[in-house]
CSV table of C-alpha atoms in Angstrom, one decimal:
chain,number,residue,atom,x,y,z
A,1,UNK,CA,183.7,-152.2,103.7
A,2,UNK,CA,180.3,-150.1,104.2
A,3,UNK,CA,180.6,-146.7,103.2
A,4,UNK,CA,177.6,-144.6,103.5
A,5,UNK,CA,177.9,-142.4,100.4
A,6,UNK,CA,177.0,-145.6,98.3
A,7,UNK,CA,173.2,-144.8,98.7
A,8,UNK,CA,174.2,-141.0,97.2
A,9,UNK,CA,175.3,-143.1,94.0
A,10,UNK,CA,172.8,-145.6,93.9
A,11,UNK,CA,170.7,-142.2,94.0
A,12,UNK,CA,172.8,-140.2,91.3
A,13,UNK,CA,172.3,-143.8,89.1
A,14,UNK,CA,168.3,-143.9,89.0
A,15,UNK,CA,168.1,-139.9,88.9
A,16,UNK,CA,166.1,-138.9,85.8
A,17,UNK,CA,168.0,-135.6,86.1
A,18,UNK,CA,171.6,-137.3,86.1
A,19,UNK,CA,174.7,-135.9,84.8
A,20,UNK,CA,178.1,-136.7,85.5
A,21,UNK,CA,179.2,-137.4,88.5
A,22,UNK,CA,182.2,-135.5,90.0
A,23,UNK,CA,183.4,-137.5,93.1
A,24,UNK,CA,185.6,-135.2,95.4
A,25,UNK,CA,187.7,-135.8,98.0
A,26,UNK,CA,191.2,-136.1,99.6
A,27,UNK,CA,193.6,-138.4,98.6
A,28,UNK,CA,193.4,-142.0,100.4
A,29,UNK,CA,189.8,-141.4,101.8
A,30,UNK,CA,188.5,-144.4,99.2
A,31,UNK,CA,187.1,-142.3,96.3
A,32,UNK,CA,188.7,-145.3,93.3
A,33,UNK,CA,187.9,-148.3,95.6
A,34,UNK,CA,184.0,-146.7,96.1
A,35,UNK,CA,183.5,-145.9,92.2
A,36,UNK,CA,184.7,-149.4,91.5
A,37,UNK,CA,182.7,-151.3,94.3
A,38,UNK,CA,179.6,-149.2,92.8
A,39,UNK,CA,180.5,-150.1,89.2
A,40,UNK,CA,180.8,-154.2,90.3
A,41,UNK,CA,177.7,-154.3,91.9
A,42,UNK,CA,174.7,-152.2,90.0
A,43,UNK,CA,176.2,-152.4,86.1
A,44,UNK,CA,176.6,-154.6,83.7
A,45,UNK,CA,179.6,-153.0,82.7
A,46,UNK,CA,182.2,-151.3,84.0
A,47,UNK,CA,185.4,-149.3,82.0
A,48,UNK,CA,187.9,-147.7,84.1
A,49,UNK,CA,190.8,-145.1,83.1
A,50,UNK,CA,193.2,-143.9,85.4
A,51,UNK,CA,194.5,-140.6,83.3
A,52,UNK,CA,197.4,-140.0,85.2
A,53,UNK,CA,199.0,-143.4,84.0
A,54,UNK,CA,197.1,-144.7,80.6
A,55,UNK,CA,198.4,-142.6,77.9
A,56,UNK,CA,196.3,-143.5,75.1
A,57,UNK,CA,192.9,-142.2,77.2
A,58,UNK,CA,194.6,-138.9,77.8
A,59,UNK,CA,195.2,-138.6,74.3
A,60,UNK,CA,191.8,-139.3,73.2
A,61,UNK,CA,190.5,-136.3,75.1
A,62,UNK,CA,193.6,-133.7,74.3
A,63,UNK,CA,193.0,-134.3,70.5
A,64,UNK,CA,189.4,-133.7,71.2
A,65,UNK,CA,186.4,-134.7,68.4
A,66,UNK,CA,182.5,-135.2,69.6
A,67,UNK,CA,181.1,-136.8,72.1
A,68,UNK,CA,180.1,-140.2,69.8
A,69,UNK,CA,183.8,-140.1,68.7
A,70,UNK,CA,185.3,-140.2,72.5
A,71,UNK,CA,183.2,-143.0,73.3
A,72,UNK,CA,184.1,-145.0,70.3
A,73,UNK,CA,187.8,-145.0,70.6
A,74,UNK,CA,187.9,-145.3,74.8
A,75,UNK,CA,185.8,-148.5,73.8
A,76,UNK,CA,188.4,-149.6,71.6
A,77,UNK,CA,191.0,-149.1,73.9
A,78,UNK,CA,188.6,-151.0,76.9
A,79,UNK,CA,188.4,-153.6,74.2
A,80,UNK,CA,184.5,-153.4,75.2
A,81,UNK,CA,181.4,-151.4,74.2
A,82,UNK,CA,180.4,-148.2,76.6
A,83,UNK,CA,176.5,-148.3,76.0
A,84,UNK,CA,173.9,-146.2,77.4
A,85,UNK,CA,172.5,-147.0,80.7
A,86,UNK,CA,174.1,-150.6,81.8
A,87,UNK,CA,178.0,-149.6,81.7
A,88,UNK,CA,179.7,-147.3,84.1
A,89,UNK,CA,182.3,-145.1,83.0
A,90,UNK,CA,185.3,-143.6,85.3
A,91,UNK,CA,188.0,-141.7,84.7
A,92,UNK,CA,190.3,-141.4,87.8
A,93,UNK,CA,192.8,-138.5,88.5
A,94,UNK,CA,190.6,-136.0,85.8
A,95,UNK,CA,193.0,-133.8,87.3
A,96,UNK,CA,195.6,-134.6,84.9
A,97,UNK,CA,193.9,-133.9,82.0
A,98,UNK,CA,192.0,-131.0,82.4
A,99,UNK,CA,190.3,-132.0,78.6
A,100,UNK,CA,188.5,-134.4,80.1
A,101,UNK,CA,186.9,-132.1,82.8
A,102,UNK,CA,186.0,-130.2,80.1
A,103,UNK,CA,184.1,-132.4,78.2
A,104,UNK,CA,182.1,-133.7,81.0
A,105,UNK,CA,179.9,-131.1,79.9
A,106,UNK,CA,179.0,-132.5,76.4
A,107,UNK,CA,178.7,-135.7,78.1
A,108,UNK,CA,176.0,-134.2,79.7
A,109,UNK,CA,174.4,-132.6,76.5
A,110,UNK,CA,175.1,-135.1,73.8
A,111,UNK,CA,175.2,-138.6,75.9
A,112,UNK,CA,173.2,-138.5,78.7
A,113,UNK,CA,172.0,-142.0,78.8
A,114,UNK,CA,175.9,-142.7,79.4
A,115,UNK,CA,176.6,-142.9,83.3
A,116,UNK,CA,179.7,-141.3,84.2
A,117,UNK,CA,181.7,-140.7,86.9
A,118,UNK,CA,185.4,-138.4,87.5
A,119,UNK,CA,187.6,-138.3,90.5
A,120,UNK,CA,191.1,-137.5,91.8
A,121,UNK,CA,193.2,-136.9,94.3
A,122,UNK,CA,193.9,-133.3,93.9
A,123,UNK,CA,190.8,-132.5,92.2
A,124,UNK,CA,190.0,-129.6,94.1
A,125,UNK,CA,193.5,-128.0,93.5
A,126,UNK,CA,191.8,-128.2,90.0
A,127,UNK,CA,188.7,-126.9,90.6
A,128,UNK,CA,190.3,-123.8,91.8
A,129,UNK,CA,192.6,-123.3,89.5
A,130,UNK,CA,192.8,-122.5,85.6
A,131,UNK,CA,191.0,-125.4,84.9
A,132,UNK,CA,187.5,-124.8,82.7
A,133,UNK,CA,184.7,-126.2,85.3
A,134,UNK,CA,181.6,-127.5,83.7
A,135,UNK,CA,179.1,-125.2,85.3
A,136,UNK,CA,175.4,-126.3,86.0
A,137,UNK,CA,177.0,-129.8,83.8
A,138,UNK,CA,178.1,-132.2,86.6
A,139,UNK,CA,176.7,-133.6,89.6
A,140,UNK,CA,179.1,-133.3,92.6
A,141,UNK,CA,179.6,-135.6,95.7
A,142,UNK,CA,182.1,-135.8,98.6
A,143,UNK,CA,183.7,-138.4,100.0
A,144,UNK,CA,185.2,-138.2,103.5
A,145,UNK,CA,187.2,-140.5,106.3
A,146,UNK,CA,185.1,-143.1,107.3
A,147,UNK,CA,182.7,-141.7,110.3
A,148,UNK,CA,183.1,-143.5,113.4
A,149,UNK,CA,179.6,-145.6,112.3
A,150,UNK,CA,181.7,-147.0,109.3
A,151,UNK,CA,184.4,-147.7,111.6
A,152,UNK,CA,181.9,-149.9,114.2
A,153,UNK,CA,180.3,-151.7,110.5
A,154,UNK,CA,184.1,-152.3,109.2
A,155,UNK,CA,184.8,-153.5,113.1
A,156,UNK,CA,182.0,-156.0,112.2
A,157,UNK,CA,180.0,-154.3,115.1
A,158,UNK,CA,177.1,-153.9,113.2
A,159,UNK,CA,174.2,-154.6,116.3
A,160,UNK,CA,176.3,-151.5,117.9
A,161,UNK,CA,175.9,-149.2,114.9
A,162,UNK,CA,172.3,-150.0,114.1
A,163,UNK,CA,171.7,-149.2,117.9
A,164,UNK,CA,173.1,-145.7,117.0
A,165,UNK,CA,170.8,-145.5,114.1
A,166,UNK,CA,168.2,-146.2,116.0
A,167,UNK,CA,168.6,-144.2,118.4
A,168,UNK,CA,167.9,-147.0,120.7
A,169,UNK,CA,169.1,-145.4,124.3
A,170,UNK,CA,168.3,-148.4,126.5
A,171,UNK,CA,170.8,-150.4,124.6
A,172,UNK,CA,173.2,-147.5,123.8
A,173,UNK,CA,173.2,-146.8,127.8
A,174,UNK,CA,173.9,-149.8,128.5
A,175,UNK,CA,176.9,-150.5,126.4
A,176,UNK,CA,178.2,-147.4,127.2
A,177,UNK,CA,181.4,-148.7,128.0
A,178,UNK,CA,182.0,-150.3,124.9
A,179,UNK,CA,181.3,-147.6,122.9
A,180,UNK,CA,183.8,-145.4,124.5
A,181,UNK,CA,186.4,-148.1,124.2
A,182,UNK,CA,186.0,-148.3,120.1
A,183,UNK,CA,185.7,-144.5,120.2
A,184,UNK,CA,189.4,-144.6,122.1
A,185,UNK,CA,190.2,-147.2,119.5
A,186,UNK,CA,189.0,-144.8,116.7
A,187,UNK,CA,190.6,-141.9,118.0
A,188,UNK,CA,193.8,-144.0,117.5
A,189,UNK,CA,193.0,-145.5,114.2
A,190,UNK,CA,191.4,-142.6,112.2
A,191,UNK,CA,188.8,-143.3,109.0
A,192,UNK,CA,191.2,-143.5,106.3
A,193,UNK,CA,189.8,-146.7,104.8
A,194,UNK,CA,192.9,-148.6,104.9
A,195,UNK,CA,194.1,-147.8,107.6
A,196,UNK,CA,190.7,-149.1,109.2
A,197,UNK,CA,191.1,-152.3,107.1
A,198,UNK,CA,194.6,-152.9,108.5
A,199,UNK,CA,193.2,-152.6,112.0
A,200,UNK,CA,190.3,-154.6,111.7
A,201,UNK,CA,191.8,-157.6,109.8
A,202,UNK,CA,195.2,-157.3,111.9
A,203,UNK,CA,194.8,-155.4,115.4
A,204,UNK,CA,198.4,-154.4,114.6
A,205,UNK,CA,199.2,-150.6,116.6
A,206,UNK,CA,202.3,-150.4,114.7
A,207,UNK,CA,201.5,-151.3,111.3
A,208,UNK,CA,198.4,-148.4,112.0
A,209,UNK,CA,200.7,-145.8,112.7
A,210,UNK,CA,203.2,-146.7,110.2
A,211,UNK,CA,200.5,-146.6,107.1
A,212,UNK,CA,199.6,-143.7,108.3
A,213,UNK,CA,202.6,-142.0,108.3
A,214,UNK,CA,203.0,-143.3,105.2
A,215,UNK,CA,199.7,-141.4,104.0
A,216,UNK,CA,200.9,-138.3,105.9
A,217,UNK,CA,204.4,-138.5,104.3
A,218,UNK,CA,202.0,-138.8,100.7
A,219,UNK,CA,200.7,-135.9,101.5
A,220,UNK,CA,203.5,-133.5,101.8
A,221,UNK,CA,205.1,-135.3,98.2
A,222,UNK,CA,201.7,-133.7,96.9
A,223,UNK,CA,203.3,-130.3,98.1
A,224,UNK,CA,206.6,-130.3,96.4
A,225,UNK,CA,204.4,-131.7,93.3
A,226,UNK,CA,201.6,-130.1,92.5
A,227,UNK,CA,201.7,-126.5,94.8
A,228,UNK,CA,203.9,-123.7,93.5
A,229,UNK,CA,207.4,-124.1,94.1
A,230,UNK,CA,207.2,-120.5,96.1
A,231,UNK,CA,204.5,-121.8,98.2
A,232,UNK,CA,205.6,-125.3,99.4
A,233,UNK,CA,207.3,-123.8,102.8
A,234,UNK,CA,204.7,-122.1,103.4
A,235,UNK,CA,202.1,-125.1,103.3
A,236,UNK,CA,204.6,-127.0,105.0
A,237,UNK,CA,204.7,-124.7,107.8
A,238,UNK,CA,200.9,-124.6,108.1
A,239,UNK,CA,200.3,-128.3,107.6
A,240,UNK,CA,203.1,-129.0,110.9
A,241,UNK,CA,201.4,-126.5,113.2
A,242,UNK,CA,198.3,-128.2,112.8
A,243,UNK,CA,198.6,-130.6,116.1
A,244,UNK,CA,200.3,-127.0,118.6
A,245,UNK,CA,197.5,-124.8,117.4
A,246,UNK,CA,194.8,-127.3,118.7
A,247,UNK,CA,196.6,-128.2,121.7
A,248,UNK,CA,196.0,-124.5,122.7
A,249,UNK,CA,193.5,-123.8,125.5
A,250,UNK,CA,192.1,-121.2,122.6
A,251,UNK,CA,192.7,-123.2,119.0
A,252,UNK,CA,192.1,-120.1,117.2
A,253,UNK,CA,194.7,-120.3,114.5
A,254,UNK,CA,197.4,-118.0,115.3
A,255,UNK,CA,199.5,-117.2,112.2
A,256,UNK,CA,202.4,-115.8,115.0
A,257,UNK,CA,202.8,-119.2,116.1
A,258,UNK,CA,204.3,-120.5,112.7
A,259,UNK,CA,206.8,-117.4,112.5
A,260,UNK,CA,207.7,-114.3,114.8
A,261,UNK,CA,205.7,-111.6,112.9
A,262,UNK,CA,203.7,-113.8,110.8
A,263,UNK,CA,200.3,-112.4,109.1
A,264,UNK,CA,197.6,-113.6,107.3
A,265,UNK,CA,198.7,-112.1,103.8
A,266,UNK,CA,202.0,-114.6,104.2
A,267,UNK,CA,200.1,-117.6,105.0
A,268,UNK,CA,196.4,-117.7,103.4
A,269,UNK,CA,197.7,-118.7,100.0
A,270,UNK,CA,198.8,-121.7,101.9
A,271,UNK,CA,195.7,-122.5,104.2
A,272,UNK,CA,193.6,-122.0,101.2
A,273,UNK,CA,195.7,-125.0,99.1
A,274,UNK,CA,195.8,-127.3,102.1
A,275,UNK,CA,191.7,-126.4,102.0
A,276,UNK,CA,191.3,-127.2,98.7
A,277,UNK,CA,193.4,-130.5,98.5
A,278,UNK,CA,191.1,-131.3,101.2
A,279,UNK,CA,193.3,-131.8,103.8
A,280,UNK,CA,192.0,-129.5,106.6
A,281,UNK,CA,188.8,-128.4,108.0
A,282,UNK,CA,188.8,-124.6,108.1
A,283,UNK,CA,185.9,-123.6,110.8
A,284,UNK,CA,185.1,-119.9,110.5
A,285,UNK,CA,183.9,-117.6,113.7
A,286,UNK,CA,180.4,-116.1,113.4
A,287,UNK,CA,180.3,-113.2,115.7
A,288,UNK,CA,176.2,-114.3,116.4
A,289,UNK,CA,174.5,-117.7,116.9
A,290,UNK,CA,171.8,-116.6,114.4
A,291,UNK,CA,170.0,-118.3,111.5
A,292,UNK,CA,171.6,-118.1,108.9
A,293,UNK,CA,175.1,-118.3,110.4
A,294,UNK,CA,176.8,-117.8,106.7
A,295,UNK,CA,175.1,-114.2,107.4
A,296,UNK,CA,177.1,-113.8,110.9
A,297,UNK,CA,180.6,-115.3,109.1
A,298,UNK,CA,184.5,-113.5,109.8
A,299,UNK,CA,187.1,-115.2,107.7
A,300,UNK,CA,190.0,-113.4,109.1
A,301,UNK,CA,189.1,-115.8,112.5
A,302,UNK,CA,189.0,-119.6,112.4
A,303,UNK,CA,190.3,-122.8,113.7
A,304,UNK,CA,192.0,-125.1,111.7
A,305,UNK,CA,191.4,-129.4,111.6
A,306,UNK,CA,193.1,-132.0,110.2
A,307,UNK,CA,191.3,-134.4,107.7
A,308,UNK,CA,191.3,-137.3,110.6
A,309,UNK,CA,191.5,-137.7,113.6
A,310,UNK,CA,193.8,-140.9,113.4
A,311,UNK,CA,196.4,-138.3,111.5
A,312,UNK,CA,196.6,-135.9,114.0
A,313,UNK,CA,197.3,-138.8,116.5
A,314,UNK,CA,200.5,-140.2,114.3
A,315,UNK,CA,202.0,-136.3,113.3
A,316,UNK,CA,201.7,-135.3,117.1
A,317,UNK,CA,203.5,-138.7,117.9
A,318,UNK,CA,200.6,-140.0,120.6
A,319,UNK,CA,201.5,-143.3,121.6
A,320,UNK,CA,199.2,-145.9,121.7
A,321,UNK,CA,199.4,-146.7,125.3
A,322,UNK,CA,198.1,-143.6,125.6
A,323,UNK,CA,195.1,-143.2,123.4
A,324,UNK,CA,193.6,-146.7,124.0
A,325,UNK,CA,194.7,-147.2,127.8
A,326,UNK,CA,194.9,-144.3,129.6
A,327,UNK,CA,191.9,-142.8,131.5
A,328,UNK,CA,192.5,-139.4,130.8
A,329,UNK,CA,193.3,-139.8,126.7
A,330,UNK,CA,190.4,-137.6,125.9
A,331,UNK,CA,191.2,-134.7,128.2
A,332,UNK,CA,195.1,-135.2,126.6
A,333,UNK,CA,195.9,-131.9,124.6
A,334,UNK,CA,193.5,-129.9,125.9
A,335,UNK,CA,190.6,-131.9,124.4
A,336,UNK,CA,192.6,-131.2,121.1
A,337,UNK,CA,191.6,-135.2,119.6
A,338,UNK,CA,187.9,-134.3,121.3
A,339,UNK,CA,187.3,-131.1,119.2
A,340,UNK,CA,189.0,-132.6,116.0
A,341,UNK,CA,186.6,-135.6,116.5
A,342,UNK,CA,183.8,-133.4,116.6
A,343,UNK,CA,184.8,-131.5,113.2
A,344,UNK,CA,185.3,-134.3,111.4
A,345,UNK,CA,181.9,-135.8,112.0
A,346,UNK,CA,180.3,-132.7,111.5
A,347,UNK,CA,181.9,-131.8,108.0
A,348,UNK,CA,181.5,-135.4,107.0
A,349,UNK,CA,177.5,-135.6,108.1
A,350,UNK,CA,177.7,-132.1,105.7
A,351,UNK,CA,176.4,-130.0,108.2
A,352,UNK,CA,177.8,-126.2,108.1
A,353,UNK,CA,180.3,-125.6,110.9
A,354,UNK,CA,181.2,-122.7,112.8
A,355,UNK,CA,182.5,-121.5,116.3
A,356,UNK,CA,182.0,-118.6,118.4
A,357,UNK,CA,183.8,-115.9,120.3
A,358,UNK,CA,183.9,-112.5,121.4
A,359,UNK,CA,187.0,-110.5,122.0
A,360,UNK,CA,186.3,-108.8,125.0
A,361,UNK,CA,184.7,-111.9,126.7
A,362,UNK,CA,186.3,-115.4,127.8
A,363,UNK,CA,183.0,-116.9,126.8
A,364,UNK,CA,184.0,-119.5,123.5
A,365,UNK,CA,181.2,-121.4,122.0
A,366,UNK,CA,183.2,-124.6,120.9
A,367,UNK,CA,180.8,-125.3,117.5
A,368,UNK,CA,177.9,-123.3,116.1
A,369,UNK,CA,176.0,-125.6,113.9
A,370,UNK,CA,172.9,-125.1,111.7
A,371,UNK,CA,170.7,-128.0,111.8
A,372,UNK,CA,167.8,-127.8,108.9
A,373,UNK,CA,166.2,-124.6,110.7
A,374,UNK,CA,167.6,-124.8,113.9
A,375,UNK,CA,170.5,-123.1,115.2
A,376,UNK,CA,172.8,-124.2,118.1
A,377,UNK,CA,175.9,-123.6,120.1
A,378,UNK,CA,177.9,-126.6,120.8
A,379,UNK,CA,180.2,-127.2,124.0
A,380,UNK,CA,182.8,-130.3,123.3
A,381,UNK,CA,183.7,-131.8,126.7
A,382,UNK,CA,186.0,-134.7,127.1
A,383,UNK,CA,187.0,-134.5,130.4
A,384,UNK,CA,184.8,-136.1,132.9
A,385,UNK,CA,184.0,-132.2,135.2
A,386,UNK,CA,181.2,-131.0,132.3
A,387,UNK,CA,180.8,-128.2,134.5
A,388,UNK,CA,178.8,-125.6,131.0
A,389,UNK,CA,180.0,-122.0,132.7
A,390,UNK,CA,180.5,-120.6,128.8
A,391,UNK,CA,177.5,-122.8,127.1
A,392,UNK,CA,175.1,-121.9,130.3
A,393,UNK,CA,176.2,-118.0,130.4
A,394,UNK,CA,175.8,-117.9,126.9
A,395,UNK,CA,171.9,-119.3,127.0
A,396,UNK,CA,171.2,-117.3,129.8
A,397,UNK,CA,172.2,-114.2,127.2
A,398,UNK,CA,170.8,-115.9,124.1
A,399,UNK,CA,167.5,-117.2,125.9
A,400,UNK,CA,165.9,-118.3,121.9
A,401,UNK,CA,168.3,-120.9,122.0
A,402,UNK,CA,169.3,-124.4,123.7
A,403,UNK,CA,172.4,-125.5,124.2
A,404,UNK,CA,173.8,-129.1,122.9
A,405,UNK,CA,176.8,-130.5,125.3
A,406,UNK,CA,178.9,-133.7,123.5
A,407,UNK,CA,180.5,-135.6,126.5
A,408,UNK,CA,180.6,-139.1,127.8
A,409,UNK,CA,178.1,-138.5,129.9
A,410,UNK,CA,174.6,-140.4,129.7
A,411,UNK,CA,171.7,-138.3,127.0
A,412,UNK,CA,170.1,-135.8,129.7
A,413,UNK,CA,167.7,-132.7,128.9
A,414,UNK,CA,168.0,-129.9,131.2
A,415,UNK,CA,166.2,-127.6,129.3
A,416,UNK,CA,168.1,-125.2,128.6
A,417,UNK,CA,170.7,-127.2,127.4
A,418,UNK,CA,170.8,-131.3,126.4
A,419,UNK,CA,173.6,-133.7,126.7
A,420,UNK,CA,174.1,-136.1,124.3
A,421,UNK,CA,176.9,-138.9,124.1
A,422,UNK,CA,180.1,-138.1,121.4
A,423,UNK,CA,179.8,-141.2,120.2
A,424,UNK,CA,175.8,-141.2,119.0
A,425,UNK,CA,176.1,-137.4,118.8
A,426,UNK,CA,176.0,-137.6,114.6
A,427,UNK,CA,173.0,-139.4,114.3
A,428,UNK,CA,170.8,-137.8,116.9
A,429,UNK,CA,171.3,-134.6,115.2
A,430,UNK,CA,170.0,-136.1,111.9
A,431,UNK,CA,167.3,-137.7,113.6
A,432,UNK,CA,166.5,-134.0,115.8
A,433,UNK,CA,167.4,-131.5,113.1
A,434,UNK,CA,167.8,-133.4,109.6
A,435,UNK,CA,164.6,-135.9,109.5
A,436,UNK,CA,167.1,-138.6,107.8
């Protein structure tokens, strides 16, 4: 399985300025299958700890001692040396000793040459919490679902995603078709890696939907385990109104909709732990298009994403006749799978996300992105009418800026505004804006 982030560690690995690595990430998106693929293939040496379940590492870092010391005794315990520069060193679920996040930062001080690298499942609960964070001490990456260009490569379609990276539009045009089908296909299976895996090895619908009901059924355990007790409903309450909110013609979050008389100060302790575990994509208004957009930022305002697309599919129940047969599966839920397919290629790519409203005018821009130096307001369309009446009223107001339209339609430049396919849409902004 090709994940893309593997260049970002073979990166981290020959940096003269390394530290250690901090791999963040949801649970299930492939963060302890990646560090291990990563350790096989460019070290000698590789010595693993998962501190949730190996009691004798834990210990080591609770009693504490120097950096030499550590290393010593987690080699005995490996029953192999950890020496500078040819052995990789990861601890998985740091979150469970919060020790070893500390010392992370005399790693980086007193044992530099030794390459190491944290992650968990709940790490950024941990991050925002009580837990001491090495400041200015760690390098940190972040691992996402599987983009729908990992999905084609794990699909074995790997003509069809170098086409994409291409940009080569004769070919892209004319395999058009296909590419909508595997993005149908994608919509049903989602990025979570093995979930993917399943599908391409198997083709079996149900076992998809059953492994991820499985993850999604992980992911509420997480609540009752590791939120406070006071705010598990509360999560719980957000977390199932994900799929209604988006199937809204305006997916503004709505806190009314998960209570008569509900208000922000009941519910943002929960959106803000569902944020942090990494499970949702919190997209902020800007009440401008403007560079920079952070500038132009309302936080009381946003719309809410799941982590994958193929997880909002299996909570809202969509069958899979539905997703990968009928015509009009894009359109379904008011373009909800559309929008959260956008979002989730848009966080993963790492480019700051936004939309755009005014209160006093029906005019929404679905996405306001900021590519490199470039601003732009992005209109989602998944129904074939891609009539812009809100994207073009919006230029014709804004006349500095051009207008992006994702759609199935063919690429097409009108000027004011250019059309450009859902499923190449990632990497023609990198190659317009990002110079990747």
């Amino acid at each position: 399985m090709n994940r893309e982030l593997y260049n970002k560690l073979i990166e981290w690995k020959k940096s003269p300025s390394r530290k250690p690595l901090i791999l963040n990430g949801a649970r299930q998106v492939g963060k302890t299958w990646l560090l291990t693929e990563f350790g096989k293939r460019e070290y000698a040496k590789q010595v693993s700890f998962s501190l949730d379940r190996h009691a004798d590492a834990r210990k080591i870092f609770e009693q504490g001692g120097t950096t030499t010391q550590i290393l010593q005794r987690l080699s005995a315990i490996a029953g192999q040396d950890i020496t500078e520069d040819d052995t990789l060193l990861v601890l998985d679920e740091i979150q469970d000793c919060p020790q070893a996040l500390t010392a992370l930062k005399f790693f980086c001080e007193d044992a530099p040459k030794i390459h190491i690298a944290v992650a968990g499942s709940l790490l950024g609960i941990s991050l925002h919490s009580q837990s001491p964070f090495p400041v200015g001490k760690v390098d940190v990456l972040k691992l996402y679902p599987m983009n729908f260009n990992e999905f084609l490569l794990a699909m074995g379609k790997q003509r069809l995603a170098d086409f994409l990276n291409r940009g080569s539009w004769d070919d892209i045009n004319a395999l058009a078709d296909t590419y909508i089908d595997l993005l149908r296909q994608y919509y049903y299976v989602g990025g979570m890696p093995a979930v993917v895996l399943e599908y391409a090895e198997t083709g079996r619908l149900q076992e998809v939907r059953a492994l991820q009901h499985k993850i999604l059924a992980d992911y509420e355990a997480d609540f009752s385990k590791h939120a406070p007790a006071n705010d598990v409903p509360r999560i719980r309450m957000v977390w199932q109104s994900i799929p209604s909110q988006l199937a809204k013609e305006n997916k503004k979050f709505v806190y009314g909709a998960l209570k008569p008389g509900g208000r922000a100060s009941s519910f943002e302790t929960a959106i803000q732990w569902l944020h942090d575990a990494g499970l949702i994509y919190k997209v902020n208004r800007v009440n401008a298009v403007k560079m920079p957009l952070k500038f132009y930022e309302e936080f009381g305002v946003f719309k809410i994403f799941m982590l994958d697309v193929g997880l909002l599919g299996a909570m809202a129940d969509a069958p899979a006749a539905a997703v990968l047969v009928k015509d009009d599966i894009f359109s379904e839920y008011k373009g909800a799978f559309t929008e959260q397919f956008v979002c989730m290629q848009l966080q993963g790519a790492g480019i700051p996300t936004y939309y755009h409203s005014v209160e006093s005018s029906r005019i929404e821009i679905d996405f306001a992105v900021q590519l490199g130096t470039t601003v732009a307001p992005l209109e989602v369309k998944a129904e074939e009418n891609v009539k812009s009446k809100s994207l073009r009223t919006f230029i014709q107001k804004n006349p500095g800026l051009k207008g992006i339209r994702l759609s199935m339609k063919p690429p097409i430049d009108q000027g004011w505004m250019r059309n450009i396919p859902l499923y190449a849409f990632r990497e023609e902004f990198e190659r317009m804006y990002l110079h990747r």
